[in-house]
């Protein structure tokens, strides 16, 4: 009966997966499954929700994983890949570490007991933020619940090996020492076997390999130029310990500096040039802001390049300032004051590139504006015609095509722009005959 009920539970979950039509359906299904079947992970639900939301949102294109490893030594430690030869990191983010170990293919016996010791510098690492990560043995990965600074688990290595492995992990907060202890356990007697061990000689890779992991944050406000170092010792049974390499990162805590200049070119185009300096990891990203006719500052988005083109309107004046961000995420602190000003003269020539200049009495309306996300786009054409409706940023970059088809009279399209960054956008309608109209909309969340 219990097996039938268990099967029914998974059939119900599978049916839920079949009914998924959008990402929010997946989120709701995942939360419901955790609540019913994994109550011990209920506290992690917010974390999972944030991670899922992040996947469906537009994010800073700089954002990447902090750990990038392409090859492994058999007994070694790996940390944040960092930036440049000094492997610069900031002093705020959580940093990942991985310790790998191997029973060499030349070993004469299985490893029965393996102990890994990693000593952290308490003056550099905040031990309160330590989170032990997943563990691997051979082809198996054992998950560790989020937020653990210690754990005990016993896992079977079937079908590869008829033996269990008991893993004890803990942090000595007085000394800053993390210890993982792997012990071979006979699946029947529950004692340490006479000869067999959980980690065989690594003849058939990766059966003789394993790893442990953790993440930790530096001490708050750690000084610029500080060295973050970690090294581990790996003990195989009663043998002399193997000392790993030392992983070293340098803290970049300096904020970069920047300034923007603006030149009107090609009639209504404004060419922006940003110059930036940084004494550590280097300037890697620029956020640019604009004020139109002395109005409120609006974001133009960000760019990894130092040059941007902005499509302006005739008879209007634009003010700009820039904020630099270095390659480890340090953001320049700056008062919103104009660093550059550009005025576009009145004239009769049309703009040279989309988005085109909005005019009164257009057959397109987008409301409400400003919006926190949801808008309605209404288009009215006197005759039926094939058309494309697109969204453009103020820099002239296309964000998305939202409609392509025949518009016969009136059409009303609901849109959700909540995934876009705050700022000014253009909704453009372009017909196959080459006629185009543009309406402005401001996203302000």
CSV table of C-alpha atoms in Angstrom, one decimal:
chain,number,residue,atom,x,y,z
A,1,UNK,CA,0.0,0.0,0.0
A,2,UNK,CA,2.8,2.4,0.9
A,3,UNK,CA,4.5,1.8,-2.4
A,4,UNK,CA,1.3,2.5,-4.3
A,5,UNK,CA,0.7,5.7,-2.4
A,6,UNK,CA,4.3,6.8,-3.1
A,7,UNK,CA,3.9,6.0,-6.8
A,8,UNK,CA,0.7,8.0,-6.8
A,9,UNK,CA,2.5,11.0,-5.3
A,10,UNK,CA,5.1,11.0,-8.1
A,11,UNK,CA,2.4,10.5,-10.8
A,12,UNK,CA,0.6,13.6,-9.4
A,13,UNK,CA,3.9,15.5,-9.5
A,14,UNK,CA,4.5,14.4,-13.1
A,15,UNK,CA,1.0,15.5,-14.1
A,16,UNK,CA,1.8,18.9,-12.6
A,17,UNK,CA,4.9,19.2,-14.8
A,18,UNK,CA,2.9,18.4,-17.9
A,19,UNK,CA,0.6,21.3,-17.1
A,20,UNK,CA,3.4,23.9,-16.9
A,21,UNK,CA,2.8,26.7,-19.4
A,22,UNK,CA,5.0,29.4,-17.9
A,23,UNK,CA,7.8,29.9,-15.5
A,24,UNK,CA,5.5,31.0,-12.6
A,25,UNK,CA,3.7,27.7,-12.9
A,26,UNK,CA,7.0,25.9,-12.3
A,27,UNK,CA,7.7,28.1,-9.2
A,28,UNK,CA,4.3,27.4,-7.7
A,29,UNK,CA,4.7,23.6,-8.4
A,30,UNK,CA,8.2,23.6,-6.8
A,31,UNK,CA,7.0,25.5,-3.7
A,32,UNK,CA,4.0,23.1,-3.3
A,33,UNK,CA,6.2,20.1,-3.6
A,34,UNK,CA,8.7,21.4,-1.0
A,35,UNK,CA,5.8,22.2,1.5
A,36,UNK,CA,4.3,18.7,1.2
A,37,UNK,CA,7.3,16.5,0.8
A,38,UNK,CA,10.4,18.3,2.1
A,39,UNK,CA,9.2,20.3,5.2
A,40,UNK,CA,12.8,20.4,6.4
A,41,UNK,CA,13.7,22.6,3.5
A,42,UNK,CA,10.8,25.1,4.0
A,43,UNK,CA,13.3,27.8,5.1
A,44,UNK,CA,15.1,27.6,1.8
A,45,UNK,CA,11.9,28.4,-0.2
A,46,UNK,CA,12.7,32.1,-0.3
A,47,UNK,CA,16.2,31.4,-1.6
A,48,UNK,CA,14.8,29.1,-4.3
A,49,UNK,CA,12.2,31.7,-5.3
A,50,UNK,CA,14.9,34.4,-5.6
A,51,UNK,CA,17.1,32.1,-7.8
A,52,UNK,CA,14.1,31.3,-10.1
A,53,UNK,CA,13.1,34.9,-10.4
A,54,UNK,CA,16.6,35.8,-11.3
A,55,UNK,CA,16.6,33.4,-14.2
A,56,UNK,CA,13.6,35.1,-15.8
A,57,UNK,CA,14.7,38.7,-15.2
A,58,UNK,CA,17.0,40.8,-17.3
A,59,UNK,CA,20.2,41.0,-15.3
A,60,UNK,CA,23.4,43.0,-15.5
A,61,UNK,CA,25.4,41.4,-18.4
A,62,UNK,CA,28.5,41.5,-16.2
A,63,UNK,CA,27.0,39.0,-13.8
A,64,UNK,CA,28.7,35.6,-14.0
A,65,UNK,CA,29.6,32.8,-11.6
A,66,UNK,CA,32.5,33.6,-9.4
A,67,UNK,CA,34.1,30.2,-9.7
A,68,UNK,CA,35.3,29.0,-13.1
A,69,UNK,CA,37.5,25.9,-13.1
A,70,UNK,CA,38.2,23.9,-16.3
A,71,UNK,CA,40.6,21.2,-15.1
A,72,UNK,CA,41.5,19.7,-11.7
A,73,UNK,CA,44.6,18.4,-10.0
A,74,UNK,CA,43.9,15.2,-8.0
A,75,UNK,CA,44.5,16.7,-4.6
A,76,UNK,CA,44.0,20.5,-4.6
A,77,UNK,CA,42.0,23.4,-3.5
A,78,UNK,CA,40.1,25.8,-5.9
A,79,UNK,CA,38.6,29.2,-5.0
A,80,UNK,CA,37.1,32.2,-6.8
A,81,UNK,CA,38.6,32.6,-10.3
A,82,UNK,CA,38.7,36.4,-9.7
A,83,UNK,CA,39.9,39.0,-12.2
A,84,UNK,CA,43.3,39.4,-13.7
A,85,UNK,CA,46.6,37.8,-12.6
A,86,UNK,CA,46.0,38.8,-9.0
A,87,UNK,CA,42.5,37.1,-9.1
A,88,UNK,CA,40.9,40.2,-7.7
A,89,UNK,CA,37.6,39.8,-5.7
A,90,UNK,CA,35.5,42.2,-3.7
A,91,UNK,CA,35.1,42.2,0.1
A,92,UNK,CA,31.3,41.7,0.1
A,93,UNK,CA,30.3,38.6,-1.9
A,94,UNK,CA,30.2,35.0,-0.8
A,95,UNK,CA,33.1,33.1,-2.3
A,96,UNK,CA,33.1,29.4,-3.2
A,97,UNK,CA,35.9,26.9,-2.4
A,98,UNK,CA,36.3,23.3,-3.6
A,99,UNK,CA,38.8,20.7,-2.3
A,100,UNK,CA,39.4,17.6,-4.5
A,101,UNK,CA,41.0,14.4,-3.4
A,102,UNK,CA,42.1,11.2,-5.1
A,103,UNK,CA,43.2,7.7,-4.1
A,104,UNK,CA,46.0,7.4,-6.7
A,105,UNK,CA,45.7,4.6,-9.3
A,106,UNK,CA,49.1,3.3,-7.9
A,107,UNK,CA,47.7,2.8,-4.4
A,108,UNK,CA,47.8,-0.8,-3.1
A,109,UNK,CA,44.5,-0.7,-1.2
A,110,UNK,CA,41.2,1.1,-0.8
A,111,UNK,CA,41.2,4.2,1.4
A,112,UNK,CA,39.1,3.5,4.5
A,113,UNK,CA,39.3,6.8,6.3
A,114,UNK,CA,40.0,10.1,4.7
A,115,UNK,CA,40.2,13.3,6.6
A,116,UNK,CA,40.3,16.8,5.1
A,117,UNK,CA,41.3,19.9,7.1
A,118,UNK,CA,41.1,23.4,5.9
A,119,UNK,CA,42.3,26.2,8.3
A,120,UNK,CA,40.9,29.7,7.6
A,121,UNK,CA,42.3,33.0,8.7
A,122,UNK,CA,39.8,34.4,11.2
A,123,UNK,CA,41.0,37.9,10.6
A,124,UNK,CA,40.2,37.6,6.9
A,125,UNK,CA,37.2,35.3,6.7
A,126,UNK,CA,33.9,35.8,8.6
A,127,UNK,CA,33.3,32.3,10.1
A,128,UNK,CA,29.7,33.2,10.8
A,129,UNK,CA,28.9,33.2,7.1
A,130,UNK,CA,30.4,29.7,6.4
A,131,UNK,CA,28.1,27.3,4.5
A,132,UNK,CA,29.2,23.8,3.9
A,133,UNK,CA,28.4,22.6,0.3
A,134,UNK,CA,27.8,19.3,-1.5
A,135,UNK,CA,30.1,16.3,-1.3
A,136,UNK,CA,31.1,13.9,-4.1
A,137,UNK,CA,32.4,10.4,-3.9
A,138,UNK,CA,33.1,8.7,-7.2
A,139,UNK,CA,30.1,9.3,-9.5
A,140,UNK,CA,27.8,10.2,-6.6
A,141,UNK,CA,26.9,13.7,-5.3
A,142,UNK,CA,25.5,14.0,-1.8
A,143,UNK,CA,23.5,17.2,-1.2
A,144,UNK,CA,24.0,19.3,1.9
A,145,UNK,CA,21.1,21.5,3.0
A,146,UNK,CA,21.8,25.2,2.7
A,147,UNK,CA,23.1,27.1,5.8
A,148,UNK,CA,24.9,24.2,7.5
A,149,UNK,CA,28.2,24.7,9.3
A,150,UNK,CA,28.2,21.0,10.4
A,151,UNK,CA,26.5,17.8,9.3
A,152,UNK,CA,26.6,14.0,9.6
A,153,UNK,CA,25.4,11.7,6.9
A,154,UNK,CA,25.8,8.0,6.0
A,155,UNK,CA,25.3,7.1,2.3
A,156,UNK,CA,25.3,3.9,0.3
A,157,UNK,CA,27.7,3.6,-2.6
A,158,UNK,CA,25.6,0.9,-4.4
A,159,UNK,CA,25.6,-0.2,-7.1
A,160,UNK,CA,29.2,0.6,-7.7
A,161,UNK,CA,30.4,-0.6,-4.3
A,162,UNK,CA,28.6,-2.6,-1.6
A,163,UNK,CA,29.7,-0.3,1.2
A,164,UNK,CA,28.5,2.8,3.0
A,165,UNK,CA,30.4,6.0,3.7
A,166,UNK,CA,29.8,8.1,6.8
A,167,UNK,CA,30.7,11.8,6.4
A,168,UNK,CA,31.1,14.1,9.5
A,169,UNK,CA,31.8,17.7,8.8
A,170,UNK,CA,32.2,20.5,11.3
A,171,UNK,CA,33.7,24.0,12.0
A,172,UNK,CA,35.9,24.8,15.0
A,173,UNK,CA,35.0,28.4,15.4
A,174,UNK,CA,37.7,29.0,18.0
A,175,UNK,CA,40.5,28.0,15.6
A,176,UNK,CA,38.9,28.5,12.2
A,177,UNK,CA,39.3,24.9,11.2
A,178,UNK,CA,36.9,23.0,8.9
A,179,UNK,CA,37.2,19.2,9.1
A,180,UNK,CA,35.5,16.6,6.9
A,181,UNK,CA,35.9,12.9,8.0
A,182,UNK,CA,35.0,10.1,5.6
A,183,UNK,CA,34.7,6.7,7.2
A,184,UNK,CA,34.0,3.4,5.5
A,185,UNK,CA,31.1,1.5,7.0
A,186,UNK,CA,30.1,-2.2,6.3
A,187,UNK,CA,26.5,-2.1,5.1
A,188,UNK,CA,25.6,-5.2,7.2
A,189,UNK,CA,27.7,-5.0,10.4
A,190,UNK,CA,27.8,-1.2,10.5
A,191,UNK,CA,31.5,-1.5,11.6
A,192,UNK,CA,34.6,-0.4,9.7
A,193,UNK,CA,35.4,-3.2,7.3
A,194,UNK,CA,38.6,-5.3,7.7
A,195,UNK,CA,40.0,-4.4,4.3
A,196,UNK,CA,37.5,-2.8,1.9
A,197,UNK,CA,37.2,1.0,1.8
A,198,UNK,CA,34.9,3.6,0.3
A,199,UNK,CA,37.5,5.0,-2.1
A,200,UNK,CA,39.3,2.5,-4.4
A,201,UNK,CA,42.5,3.2,-6.3
A,202,UNK,CA,41.5,5.5,-9.1
A,203,UNK,CA,42.0,3.0,-11.9
A,204,UNK,CA,38.6,3.5,-13.3
A,205,UNK,CA,38.1,7.3,-13.0
A,206,UNK,CA,36.3,8.9,-11.3
A,207,UNK,CA,35.6,6.0,-8.9
A,208,UNK,CA,38.7,6.9,-6.8
A,209,UNK,CA,38.0,10.6,-6.6
A,210,UNK,CA,36.0,12.8,-4.2
A,211,UNK,CA,35.5,16.5,-3.3
A,212,UNK,CA,34.1,18.8,-0.6
A,213,UNK,CA,33.0,22.4,-0.9
A,214,UNK,CA,32.0,25.4,1.0
A,215,UNK,CA,31.3,29.1,0.6
A,216,UNK,CA,32.2,32.0,2.9
A,217,UNK,CA,32.3,35.8,3.0
A,218,UNK,CA,35.3,37.9,3.8
A,219,UNK,CA,35.3,40.0,7.1
A,220,UNK,CA,33.2,43.1,6.6
A,221,UNK,CA,35.1,46.1,5.2
A,222,UNK,CA,38.3,44.2,4.7
A,223,UNK,CA,41.0,46.6,3.5
A,224,UNK,CA,41.9,47.0,-0.2
A,225,UNK,CA,44.8,44.8,-1.2
A,226,UNK,CA,44.2,42.2,1.6
A,227,UNK,CA,45.1,38.7,0.6
A,228,UNK,CA,42.5,35.9,1.0
A,229,UNK,CA,44.3,32.5,1.2
A,230,UNK,CA,43.1,29.0,1.8
A,231,UNK,CA,45.1,25.7,1.9
A,232,UNK,CA,44.0,22.2,2.9
A,233,UNK,CA,45.6,19.0,4.2
A,234,UNK,CA,44.3,15.6,3.1
A,235,UNK,CA,44.9,12.5,5.2
A,236,UNK,CA,44.5,9.0,3.7
A,237,UNK,CA,44.2,6.5,6.5
A,238,UNK,CA,47.5,6.7,8.5
A,239,UNK,CA,49.6,8.1,5.7
A,240,UNK,CA,51.5,11.4,5.8
A,241,UNK,CA,49.1,14.2,4.9
A,242,UNK,CA,49.0,15.7,1.4
A,243,UNK,CA,49.2,19.5,1.5
A,244,UNK,CA,47.3,21.2,-1.3
A,245,UNK,CA,48.3,24.3,-3.2
A,246,UNK,CA,47.4,27.6,-1.6
A,247,UNK,CA,44.6,29.5,-3.3
A,248,UNK,CA,45.0,33.2,-3.2
A,249,UNK,CA,42.8,36.2,-4.1
A,250,UNK,CA,43.4,39.9,-3.6
A,251,UNK,CA,40.7,42.2,-2.3
A,252,UNK,CA,39.8,45.1,-4.5
A,253,UNK,CA,37.8,47.5,-2.3
A,254,UNK,CA,38.5,50.7,-4.3
A,255,UNK,CA,35.7,52.3,-6.2
A,256,UNK,CA,36.4,53.4,-9.8
A,257,UNK,CA,36.1,57.0,-11.2
A,258,UNK,CA,34.4,58.0,-14.4
A,259,UNK,CA,33.3,61.0,-16.5
A,260,UNK,CA,31.1,61.3,-19.6
A,261,UNK,CA,31.3,63.6,-22.6
A,262,UNK,CA,28.5,64.2,-25.2
A,263,UNK,CA,28.7,65.3,-28.9
A,264,UNK,CA,25.7,65.8,-31.2
A,265,UNK,CA,26.4,64.0,-34.5
A,266,UNK,CA,24.5,63.0,-37.6
A,267,UNK,CA,21.6,65.4,-37.0
A,268,UNK,CA,19.8,63.9,-33.9
A,269,UNK,CA,22.3,61.4,-32.7
A,270,UNK,CA,24.2,62.1,-29.5
A,271,UNK,CA,27.5,60.3,-29.1
A,272,UNK,CA,28.5,59.6,-25.5
A,273,UNK,CA,32.1,58.8,-24.5
A,274,UNK,CA,32.8,57.6,-21.0
A,275,UNK,CA,36.3,57.5,-19.5
A,276,UNK,CA,37.0,55.6,-16.4
A,277,UNK,CA,40.0,54.6,-14.1
A,278,UNK,CA,40.4,52.0,-11.5
A,279,UNK,CA,43.5,51.0,-9.5
A,280,UNK,CA,42.6,47.4,-9.0
A,281,UNK,CA,40.6,45.0,-11.2
A,282,UNK,CA,39.9,47.7,-13.8
A,283,UNK,CA,36.8,49.5,-15.0
A,284,UNK,CA,34.4,47.0,-16.6
A,285,UNK,CA,31.0,48.5,-16.8
A,286,UNK,CA,29.3,51.9,-17.1
A,287,UNK,CA,25.8,53.1,-16.0
A,288,UNK,CA,24.7,56.2,-17.8
A,289,UNK,CA,21.8,58.5,-16.8
A,290,UNK,CA,20.0,61.2,-18.8
A,291,UNK,CA,17.9,64.3,-17.9
A,292,UNK,CA,15.7,65.6,-20.7
A,293,UNK,CA,14.8,69.3,-20.6
A,294,UNK,CA,16.0,69.5,-16.9
A,295,UNK,CA,13.6,66.7,-15.9
A,296,UNK,CA,14.3,63.8,-13.5
A,297,UNK,CA,17.2,61.6,-14.1
A,298,UNK,CA,16.5,58.4,-16.0
A,299,UNK,CA,18.6,55.3,-16.6
A,300,UNK,CA,20.0,54.7,-20.1
A,301,UNK,CA,21.0,51.2,-19.0
A,302,UNK,CA,24.6,50.0,-18.8
A,303,UNK,CA,27.4,49.0,-21.2
A,304,UNK,CA,30.7,47.3,-21.1
A,305,UNK,CA,32.0,49.6,-23.9
A,306,UNK,CA,32.9,53.2,-23.4
A,307,UNK,CA,30.8,54.6,-26.3
A,308,UNK,CA,27.1,54.9,-26.6
A,309,UNK,CA,24.7,56.4,-29.2
A,310,UNK,CA,21.5,58.1,-28.1
A,311,UNK,CA,18.7,59.0,-30.4
A,312,UNK,CA,17.4,62.4,-29.4
A,313,UNK,CA,14.6,64.8,-30.4
A,314,UNK,CA,14.8,68.1,-32.1
A,315,UNK,CA,14.6,71.2,-30.0
A,316,UNK,CA,15.5,69.4,-26.8
A,317,UNK,CA,18.5,69.5,-24.4
A,318,UNK,CA,19.9,66.4,-22.8
A,319,UNK,CA,22.1,66.2,-19.7
A,320,UNK,CA,24.2,63.2,-18.8
A,321,UNK,CA,26.3,61.7,-16.1
A,322,UNK,CA,28.0,58.3,-15.7
A,323,UNK,CA,28.7,55.9,-12.9
A,324,UNK,CA,31.5,53.3,-13.3
A,325,UNK,CA,31.6,49.8,-12.0
A,326,UNK,CA,34.8,47.8,-11.8
A,327,UNK,CA,35.2,44.2,-12.7
A,328,UNK,CA,34.6,42.9,-9.2
A,329,UNK,CA,31.4,44.9,-8.7
A,330,UNK,CA,32.6,48.0,-6.8
A,331,UNK,CA,30.3,50.9,-7.8
A,332,UNK,CA,31.3,54.5,-8.0
A,333,UNK,CA,29.6,56.9,-5.6
A,334,UNK,CA,28.5,60.0,-7.3
A,335,UNK,CA,26.0,62.9,-6.8
A,336,UNK,CA,23.6,63.1,-9.8
A,337,UNK,CA,25.1,66.3,-11.4
A,338,UNK,CA,25.4,66.8,-15.2
A,339,UNK,CA,28.8,66.0,-16.5
A,340,UNK,CA,27.9,66.7,-20.2
A,341,UNK,CA,25.1,68.6,-22.0
A,342,UNK,CA,23.9,68.2,-25.6
A,343,UNK,CA,21.3,70.3,-27.4
A,344,UNK,CA,19.7,69.3,-30.6
A,345,UNK,CA,18.6,72.1,-32.9
A,346,UNK,CA,15.2,72.4,-34.6
A,347,UNK,CA,15.1,71.2,-38.2
A,348,UNK,CA,13.0,69.6,-40.9
A,349,UNK,CA,15.0,66.4,-41.6
A,350,UNK,CA,13.7,63.2,-40.0
A,351,UNK,CA,15.8,61.3,-37.5
A,352,UNK,CA,18.4,59.1,-39.0
A,353,UNK,CA,17.6,55.9,-37.1
A,354,UNK,CA,14.8,54.4,-35.0
A,355,UNK,CA,13.3,55.1,-32.6
A,356,UNK,CA,11.7,58.0,-34.6
A,357,UNK,CA,10.7,61.3,-33.1
A,358,UNK,CA,7.2,61.0,-31.5
A,359,UNK,CA,4.6,63.5,-32.8
A,360,UNK,CA,1.1,64.5,-31.8
A,361,UNK,CA,-2.1,62.7,-33.0
A,362,UNK,CA,-0.3,59.4,-33.7
A,363,UNK,CA,-2.3,56.3,-34.4
A,364,UNK,CA,-0.5,54.6,-31.5
A,365,UNK,CA,-1.1,55.1,-27.7
A,366,UNK,CA,0.7,53.4,-24.8
A,367,UNK,CA,-0.6,53.9,-21.3
A,368,UNK,CA,-0.2,54.3,-18.4
A,369,UNK,CA,3.1,56.1,-18.5
A,370,UNK,CA,5.0,56.1,-16.2
A,371,UNK,CA,4.3,52.5,-15.5
A,372,UNK,CA,5.5,50.0,-12.9
A,373,UNK,CA,5.3,47.3,-15.6
A,374,UNK,CA,1.9,46.7,-17.2
A,375,UNK,CA,0.8,48.8,-20.1
A,376,UNK,CA,-1.7,48.7,-23.0
A,377,UNK,CA,-0.6,49.5,-26.5
A,378,UNK,CA,-3.5,50.6,-28.8
A,379,UNK,CA,-2.9,51.0,-32.6
A,380,UNK,CA,-5.5,52.4,-35.1
A,381,UNK,CA,-4.8,52.1,-38.8
A,382,UNK,CA,-7.2,53.5,-41.5
A,383,UNK,CA,-6.6,50.4,-43.7
A,384,UNK,CA,-5.6,46.8,-43.0
A,385,UNK,CA,-1.9,46.5,-43.3
A,386,UNK,CA,0.9,44.1,-42.2
A,387,UNK,CA,2.9,45.7,-39.3
A,388,UNK,CA,5.4,45.0,-36.6
A,389,UNK,CA,5.3,46.5,-33.1
A,390,UNK,CA,8.6,46.7,-31.3
A,391,UNK,CA,10.1,48.1,-28.1
A,392,UNK,CA,13.3,50.1,-28.2
A,393,UNK,CA,15.5,51.5,-25.5
A,394,UNK,CA,16.4,55.2,-25.5
A,395,UNK,CA,19.8,54.2,-27.0
A,396,UNK,CA,18.1,52.9,-30.1
A,397,UNK,CA,18.7,49.2,-29.3
A,398,UNK,CA,15.7,46.9,-30.0
A,399,UNK,CA,14.5,45.2,-26.8
A,400,UNK,CA,11.8,43.0,-28.4
A,401,UNK,CA,9.2,42.5,-31.2
A,402,UNK,CA,5.9,42.2,-29.4
A,403,UNK,CA,3.5,41.8,-32.4
A,404,UNK,CA,3.8,40.9,-36.1
A,405,UNK,CA,0.7,40.5,-38.3
A,406,UNK,CA,-2.2,42.2,-40.0
A,407,UNK,CA,-3.7,45.3,-38.2
A,408,UNK,CA,-7.2,45.8,-39.5
A,409,UNK,CA,-8.6,48.9,-37.8
A,410,UNK,CA,-8.0,48.9,-34.1
A,411,UNK,CA,-5.8,46.5,-32.1
A,412,UNK,CA,-5.1,46.5,-28.3
A,413,UNK,CA,-2.1,44.6,-26.9
A,414,UNK,CA,-1.4,44.2,-23.1
A,415,UNK,CA,2.3,44.2,-22.3
A,416,UNK,CA,4.3,43.6,-19.2
A,417,UNK,CA,7.5,45.6,-19.0
A,418,UNK,CA,8.3,44.8,-15.3
A,419,UNK,CA,11.4,42.9,-16.4
A,420,UNK,CA,13.0,46.0,-17.9
A,421,UNK,CA,15.2,48.4,-16.0
A,422,UNK,CA,13.8,51.8,-15.1
A,423,UNK,CA,14.0,54.3,-17.9
A,424,UNK,CA,12.6,55.7,-21.1
A,425,UNK,CA,11.5,53.3,-23.9
A,426,UNK,CA,9.9,53.7,-27.3
A,427,UNK,CA,7.0,51.6,-28.7
A,428,UNK,CA,7.4,51.6,-32.5
A,429,UNK,CA,4.8,50.6,-35.2
A,430,UNK,CA,6.3,50.0,-38.6
A,431,UNK,CA,4.2,48.9,-41.6
A,432,UNK,CA,5.3,47.0,-44.7
A,433,UNK,CA,4.9,50.2,-46.7
A,434,UNK,CA,7.6,51.8,-44.6
A,435,UNK,CA,5.5,54.1,-42.5
A,436,UNK,CA,6.4,54.2,-38.8
A,437,UNK,CA,5.1,55.8,-35.6
A,438,UNK,CA,6.6,55.9,-32.2
A,439,UNK,CA,5.1,56.4,-28.7
A,440,UNK,CA,7.2,57.0,-25.5
A,441,UNK,CA,6.7,55.1,-22.3
A,442,UNK,CA,8.6,55.5,-19.0
A,443,UNK,CA,9.2,52.5,-16.7
A,444,UNK,CA,9.5,53.5,-13.1
A,445,UNK,CA,9.2,50.7,-10.6
